[in-house]
XYZ file of C-alpha atoms in Angstrom:
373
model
C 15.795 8.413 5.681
C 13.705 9.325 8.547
C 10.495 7.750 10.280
C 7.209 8.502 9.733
C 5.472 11.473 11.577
C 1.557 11.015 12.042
C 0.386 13.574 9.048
C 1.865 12.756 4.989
C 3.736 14.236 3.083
C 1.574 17.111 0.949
C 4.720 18.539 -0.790
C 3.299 19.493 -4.332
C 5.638 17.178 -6.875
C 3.984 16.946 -10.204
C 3.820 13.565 -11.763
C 1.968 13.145 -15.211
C -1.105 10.660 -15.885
C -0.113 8.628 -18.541
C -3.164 6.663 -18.561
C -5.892 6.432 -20.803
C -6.898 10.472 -22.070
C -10.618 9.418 -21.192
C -10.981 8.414 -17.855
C -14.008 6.850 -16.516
C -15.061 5.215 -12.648
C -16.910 2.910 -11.104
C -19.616 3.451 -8.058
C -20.624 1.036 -5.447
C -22.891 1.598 -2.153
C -21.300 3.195 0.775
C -20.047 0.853 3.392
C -21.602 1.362 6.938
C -18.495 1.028 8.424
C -17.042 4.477 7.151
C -18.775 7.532 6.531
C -17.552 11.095 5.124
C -17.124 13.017 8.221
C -14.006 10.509 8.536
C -15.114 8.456 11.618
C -14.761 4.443 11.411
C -17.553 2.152 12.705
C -17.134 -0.453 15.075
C -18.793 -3.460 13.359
C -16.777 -6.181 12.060
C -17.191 -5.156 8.504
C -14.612 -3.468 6.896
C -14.791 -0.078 5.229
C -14.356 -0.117 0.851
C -14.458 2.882 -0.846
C -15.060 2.616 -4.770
C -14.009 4.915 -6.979
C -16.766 7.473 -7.144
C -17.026 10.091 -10.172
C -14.805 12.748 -10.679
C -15.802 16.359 -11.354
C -14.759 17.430 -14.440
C -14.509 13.558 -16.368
C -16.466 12.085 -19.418
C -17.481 8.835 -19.896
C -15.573 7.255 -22.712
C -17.496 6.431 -25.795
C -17.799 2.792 -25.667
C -18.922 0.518 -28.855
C -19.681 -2.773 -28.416
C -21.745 -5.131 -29.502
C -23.341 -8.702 -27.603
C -21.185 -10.882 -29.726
C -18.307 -9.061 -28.125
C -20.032 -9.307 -24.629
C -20.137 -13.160 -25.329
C -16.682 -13.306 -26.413
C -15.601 -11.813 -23.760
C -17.595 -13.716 -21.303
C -16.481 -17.004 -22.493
C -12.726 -16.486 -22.902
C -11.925 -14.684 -19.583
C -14.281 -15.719 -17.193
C -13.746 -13.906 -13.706
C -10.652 -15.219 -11.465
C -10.470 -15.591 -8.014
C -7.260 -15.537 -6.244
C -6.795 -19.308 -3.575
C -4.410 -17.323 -1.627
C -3.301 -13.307 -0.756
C 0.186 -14.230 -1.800
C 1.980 -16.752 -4.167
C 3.467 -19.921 -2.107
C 6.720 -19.859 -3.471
C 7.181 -16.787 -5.414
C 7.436 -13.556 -2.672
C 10.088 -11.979 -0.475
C 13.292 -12.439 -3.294
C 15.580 -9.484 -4.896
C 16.567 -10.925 -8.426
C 18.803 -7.721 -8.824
C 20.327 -7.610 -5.694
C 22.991 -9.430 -4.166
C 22.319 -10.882 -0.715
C 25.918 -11.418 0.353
C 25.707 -7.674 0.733
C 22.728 -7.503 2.869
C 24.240 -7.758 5.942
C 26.349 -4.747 6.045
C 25.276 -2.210 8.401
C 23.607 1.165 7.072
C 24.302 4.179 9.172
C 21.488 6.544 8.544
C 19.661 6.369 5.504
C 20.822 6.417 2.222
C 19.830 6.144 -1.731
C 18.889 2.194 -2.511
C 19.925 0.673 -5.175
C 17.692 0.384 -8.606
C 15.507 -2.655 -7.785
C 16.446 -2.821 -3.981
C 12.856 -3.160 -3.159
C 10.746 -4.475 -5.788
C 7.335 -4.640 -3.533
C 8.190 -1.027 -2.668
C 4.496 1.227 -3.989
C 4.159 4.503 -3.728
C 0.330 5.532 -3.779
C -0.014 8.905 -5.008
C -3.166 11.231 -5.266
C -4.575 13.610 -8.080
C -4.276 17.463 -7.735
C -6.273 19.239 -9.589
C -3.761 21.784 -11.317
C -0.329 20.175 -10.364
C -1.234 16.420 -11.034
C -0.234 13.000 -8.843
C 1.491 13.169 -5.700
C 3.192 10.979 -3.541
C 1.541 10.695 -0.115
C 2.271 7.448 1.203
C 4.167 4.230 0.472
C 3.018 0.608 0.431
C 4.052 -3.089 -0.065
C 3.212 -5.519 -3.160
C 1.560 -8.337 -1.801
C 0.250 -10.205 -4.968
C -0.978 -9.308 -8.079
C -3.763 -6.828 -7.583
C -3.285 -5.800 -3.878
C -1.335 -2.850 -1.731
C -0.651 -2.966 1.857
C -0.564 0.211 3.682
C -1.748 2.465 6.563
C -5.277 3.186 6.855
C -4.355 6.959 8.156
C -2.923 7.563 4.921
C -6.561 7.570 3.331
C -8.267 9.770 6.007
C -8.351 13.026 3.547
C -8.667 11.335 0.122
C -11.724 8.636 0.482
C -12.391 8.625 -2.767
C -10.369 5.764 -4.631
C -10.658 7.454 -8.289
C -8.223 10.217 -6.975
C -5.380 7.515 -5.850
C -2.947 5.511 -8.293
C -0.457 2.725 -7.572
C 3.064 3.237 -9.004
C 5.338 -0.249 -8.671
C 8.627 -0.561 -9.522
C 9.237 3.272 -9.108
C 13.015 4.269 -8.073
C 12.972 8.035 -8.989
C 9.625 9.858 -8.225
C 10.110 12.020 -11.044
C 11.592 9.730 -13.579
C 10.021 6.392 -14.879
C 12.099 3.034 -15.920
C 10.531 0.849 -18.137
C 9.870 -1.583 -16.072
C 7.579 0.787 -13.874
C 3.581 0.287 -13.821
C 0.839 2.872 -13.024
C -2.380 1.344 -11.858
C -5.536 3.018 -11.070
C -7.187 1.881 -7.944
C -10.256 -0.312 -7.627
C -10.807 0.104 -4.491
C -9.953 1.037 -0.626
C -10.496 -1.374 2.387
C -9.838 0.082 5.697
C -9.807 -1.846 8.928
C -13.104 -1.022 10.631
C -11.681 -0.736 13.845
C -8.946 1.853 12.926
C -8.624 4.488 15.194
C -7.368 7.754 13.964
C -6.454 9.139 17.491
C -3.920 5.876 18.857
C -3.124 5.150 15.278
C -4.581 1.574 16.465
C -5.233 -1.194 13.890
C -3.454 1.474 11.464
C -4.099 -0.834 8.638
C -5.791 -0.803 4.867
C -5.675 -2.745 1.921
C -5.688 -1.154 -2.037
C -6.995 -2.902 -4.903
C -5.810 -2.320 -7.936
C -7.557 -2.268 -11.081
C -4.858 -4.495 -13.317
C -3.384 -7.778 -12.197
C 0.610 -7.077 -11.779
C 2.980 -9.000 -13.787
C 6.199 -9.520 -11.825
C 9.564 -9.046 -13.403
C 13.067 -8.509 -11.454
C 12.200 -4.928 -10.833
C 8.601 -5.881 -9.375
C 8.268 -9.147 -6.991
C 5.488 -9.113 -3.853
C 7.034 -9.219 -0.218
C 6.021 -12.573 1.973
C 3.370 -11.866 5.160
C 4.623 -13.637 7.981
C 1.851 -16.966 8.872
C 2.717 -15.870 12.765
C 5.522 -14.714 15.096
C 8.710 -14.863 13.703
C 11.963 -15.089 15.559
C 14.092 -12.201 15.343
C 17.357 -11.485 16.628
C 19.663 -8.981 17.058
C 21.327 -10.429 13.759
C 18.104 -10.307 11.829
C 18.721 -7.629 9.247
C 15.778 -5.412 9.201
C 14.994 -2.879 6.891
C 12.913 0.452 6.077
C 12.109 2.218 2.760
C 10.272 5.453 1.577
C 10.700 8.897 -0.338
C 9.657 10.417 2.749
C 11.638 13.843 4.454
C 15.623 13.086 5.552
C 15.030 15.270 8.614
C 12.512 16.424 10.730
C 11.207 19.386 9.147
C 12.865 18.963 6.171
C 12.045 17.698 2.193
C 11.692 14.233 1.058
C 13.973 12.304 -1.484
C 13.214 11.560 -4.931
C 15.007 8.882 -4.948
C 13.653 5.989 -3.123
C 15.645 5.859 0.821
C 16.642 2.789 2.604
C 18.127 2.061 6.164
C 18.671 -0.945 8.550
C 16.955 -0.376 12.542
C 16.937 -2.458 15.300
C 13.511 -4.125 16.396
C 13.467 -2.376 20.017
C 11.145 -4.779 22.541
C 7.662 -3.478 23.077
C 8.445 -2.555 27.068
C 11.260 -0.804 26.384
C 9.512 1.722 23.855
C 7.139 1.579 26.479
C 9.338 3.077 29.021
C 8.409 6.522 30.737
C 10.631 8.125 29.326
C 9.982 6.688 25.670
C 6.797 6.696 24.335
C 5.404 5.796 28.094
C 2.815 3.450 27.262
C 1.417 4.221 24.275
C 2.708 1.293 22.251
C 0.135 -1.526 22.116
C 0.689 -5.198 21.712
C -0.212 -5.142 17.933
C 2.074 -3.059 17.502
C 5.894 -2.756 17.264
C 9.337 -0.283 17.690
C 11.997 -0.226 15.072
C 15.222 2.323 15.143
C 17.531 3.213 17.585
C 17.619 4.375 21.245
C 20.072 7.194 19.902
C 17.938 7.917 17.626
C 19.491 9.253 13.468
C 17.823 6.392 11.632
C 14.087 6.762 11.456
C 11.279 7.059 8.700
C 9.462 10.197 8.264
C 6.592 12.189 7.130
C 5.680 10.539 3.459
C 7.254 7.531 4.537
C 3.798 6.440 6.094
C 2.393 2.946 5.009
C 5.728 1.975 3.882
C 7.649 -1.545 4.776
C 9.494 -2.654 7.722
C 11.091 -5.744 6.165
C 13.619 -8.612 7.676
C 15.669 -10.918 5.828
C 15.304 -14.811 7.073
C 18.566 -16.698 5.535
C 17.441 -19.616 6.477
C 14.397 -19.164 4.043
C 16.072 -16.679 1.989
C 13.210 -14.404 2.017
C 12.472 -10.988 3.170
C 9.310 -10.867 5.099
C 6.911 -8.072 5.679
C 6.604 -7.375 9.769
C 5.032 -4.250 10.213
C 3.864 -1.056 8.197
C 5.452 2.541 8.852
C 2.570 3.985 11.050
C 3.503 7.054 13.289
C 5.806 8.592 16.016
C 7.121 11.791 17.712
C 9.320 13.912 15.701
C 11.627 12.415 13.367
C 15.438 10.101 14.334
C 14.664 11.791 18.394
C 16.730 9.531 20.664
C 14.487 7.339 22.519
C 11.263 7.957 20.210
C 11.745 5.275 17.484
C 9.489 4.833 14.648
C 6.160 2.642 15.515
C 5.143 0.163 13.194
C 1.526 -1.938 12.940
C 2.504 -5.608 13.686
C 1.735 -7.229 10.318
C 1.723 -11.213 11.489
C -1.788 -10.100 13.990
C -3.434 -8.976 10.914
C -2.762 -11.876 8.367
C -6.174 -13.376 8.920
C -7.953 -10.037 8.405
C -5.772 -9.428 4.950
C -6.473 -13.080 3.614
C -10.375 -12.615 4.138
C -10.387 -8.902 2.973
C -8.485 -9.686 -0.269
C -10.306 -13.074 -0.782
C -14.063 -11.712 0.176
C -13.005 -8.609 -2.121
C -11.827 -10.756 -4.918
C -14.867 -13.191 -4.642
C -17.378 -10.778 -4.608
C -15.981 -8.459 -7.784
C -15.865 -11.767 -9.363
C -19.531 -12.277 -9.111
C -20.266 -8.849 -10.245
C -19.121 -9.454 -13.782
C -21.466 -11.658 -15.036
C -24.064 -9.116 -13.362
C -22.752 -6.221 -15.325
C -22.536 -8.688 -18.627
C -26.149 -9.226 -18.901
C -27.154 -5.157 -17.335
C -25.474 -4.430 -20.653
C -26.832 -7.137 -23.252
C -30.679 -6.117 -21.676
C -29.549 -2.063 -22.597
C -28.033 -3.186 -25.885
C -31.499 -4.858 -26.637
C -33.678 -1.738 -25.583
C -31.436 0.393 -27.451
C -31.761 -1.078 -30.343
C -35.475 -1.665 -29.900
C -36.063 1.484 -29.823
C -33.897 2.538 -33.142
């Protein structure tokens, strides 16, 4: 497996909707921190894009009545998450044996069935072939994705994406695999799509995620954490084995080296272009990189000591694919923490309060309509 280039992968691979047959979406207003020509504000806001409606779908034929709007009111009453990610429960493999973690990978190579259970891969409708992979992501809790915000750029609109977790074979499903629509798209305002700066977004899906041994969230690092060169570090995708060749249906995996920030920096590296929030993960000899479709996918270390596997950056771009001395550059995951708590929280808080909104918008039509009957 190979490192991520800065475009995704647009290889047409048909993957069926199994969802409902009548599919229906939500609309919310714009935010002013993204617009459609694809250009990112500056204010402090960040950008959400609702799912907006789809040419070509029907509403669903809905009956219901205002006991059942009561009912439902009173027995699930909205939710709102304390924290991004569960205290204890994050980080672990239950299928996986960590005795064997430490062996090194030359290269990339197939991962075991359950390797990675916070492993996503966030697909996008075709009309005519169906969903496709385009990026990867990481399970952080129940209802939310982390990925890269240039993996978004073309498809804005989040009624065309979907969330598959638990996913080993792109083109076959295991039971324990889960298909969420999205809910919506947060992109960091100050992404910049030319130095791939602040290369960071947030997807929330529309079904809380039940975790099982196959599907478990990765732990965000609070801060800096120490690694060494005996920290085994990991990356993961379905993205292209070579340069300009085809990605892998079966889900890829590889161990790099976390290269300091002034040696990527080097003249004759990536001379400079690697900012501080940022960080370098491969080889200087290059052969063990991500690649194009690997984009928004996890750069993950194991911590013994706290026998978790931390998420400490997100695959964001480089030159070429596995080139010596042009390793694959990652967004620095611990700087953005406090953005990801507030984004998910705000997001989660403010859905919340739309419920009972929508609850009585529909009791007052329910009224009219029958009124006028």
């Amino acid at each position: 497996m190979y490192r991520v280039y800065t475009r995704e992968n647009k290889r047409p691979r048909t993957h069926e909707e199994r969802g409902t047959p009548c599919p229906f979406s939500l609309r919310s207003f714009p935010s002013p921190a993204f617009n459609i020509s694809g250009k990112w504000g500056g204010g402090q806001a960040a950008a959400i894009l609702f799912p907006g409606p789809t040419m070509g779908q029907k509403f669903c034929p809905v009956h219901i009545s205002l006991w059942a709007l009561l009912v439902l009111w009173s027995k699930a009453p909205p939710q709102v998450l304390s924290s991004v990610i569960p205290i204890d429960e994050c980080g672990t493999r239950p299928v996986v044996d960590e005795i064997a973690t430490g062996t090194r990978i030359i290269g990339g190579h197939d991962a075991q069935l359950g390797a990675w259970p916070w492993q996503v891969s966030l697909q996008v409708y075709h009309f005519g072939i169906g969903y496709v992979h385009v990026c990867g992501g990481s399970l952080i809790n129940h209802n939310s994705v982390l990925t890269a915000a240039h993996c978004v750029k073309r498809w804005t609109d989040a009624g065309f994406w979907r969330a598959v977790i638990g996913m080993h074979h792109l083109s076959k499903y295991q039971t324990h695999t889960i298909k969420s629509r999205i809910r919506a798209i947060i992109i960091h305002s100050d992404f910049n799509h030319a130095t791939f700066e602040n290369d960071v977004s947030l997807f929330k899906l529309m079904e809380s995620i039940k975790f099982n041994e196959y599907i478990q969230p990765i732990c965000l690092p609070d801060g800096p954490l120490a690694i060494t060169d005996e920290t085994p570090c990991y990356i993961s995708g379905w993205g292209n084995t070579m340069e300009k060749g085809r990605n892998r249906d079966i889900l890829q995996e590889a161990q790099v080296d976390i290269i300091p920030i002034a040696v990527c920096n080097r003249i004759d590296w990536y001379a400079g272009m690697v900012k501080k929030h940022m960080l370098c993960a491969g080889t200087e000899s290059g052969g063990i990189d991500s690649c194009q479709g690997d984009s928004g996918g996890p750069l993950m270390c194991y911590f013994p000591d706290a026998t978790k596997y931390y998420l400490i950056g997100i695959t964001s771009f480089g030159f070429g694919c596995g080139r010596p001395k042009l390793p694959g550059i990652y967004v620095r995951t611990a700087h953005y923490r406090s953005w990801i708590n507030s984004q998910a929280i705000q997001f989660d808080k403010a859905f919340a309060m739309k419920i009972p909104c929508v609850l009585i918008l529909s009791v007052v039509c329910l009224v009219i309509f029958h009124n006028v009957l």
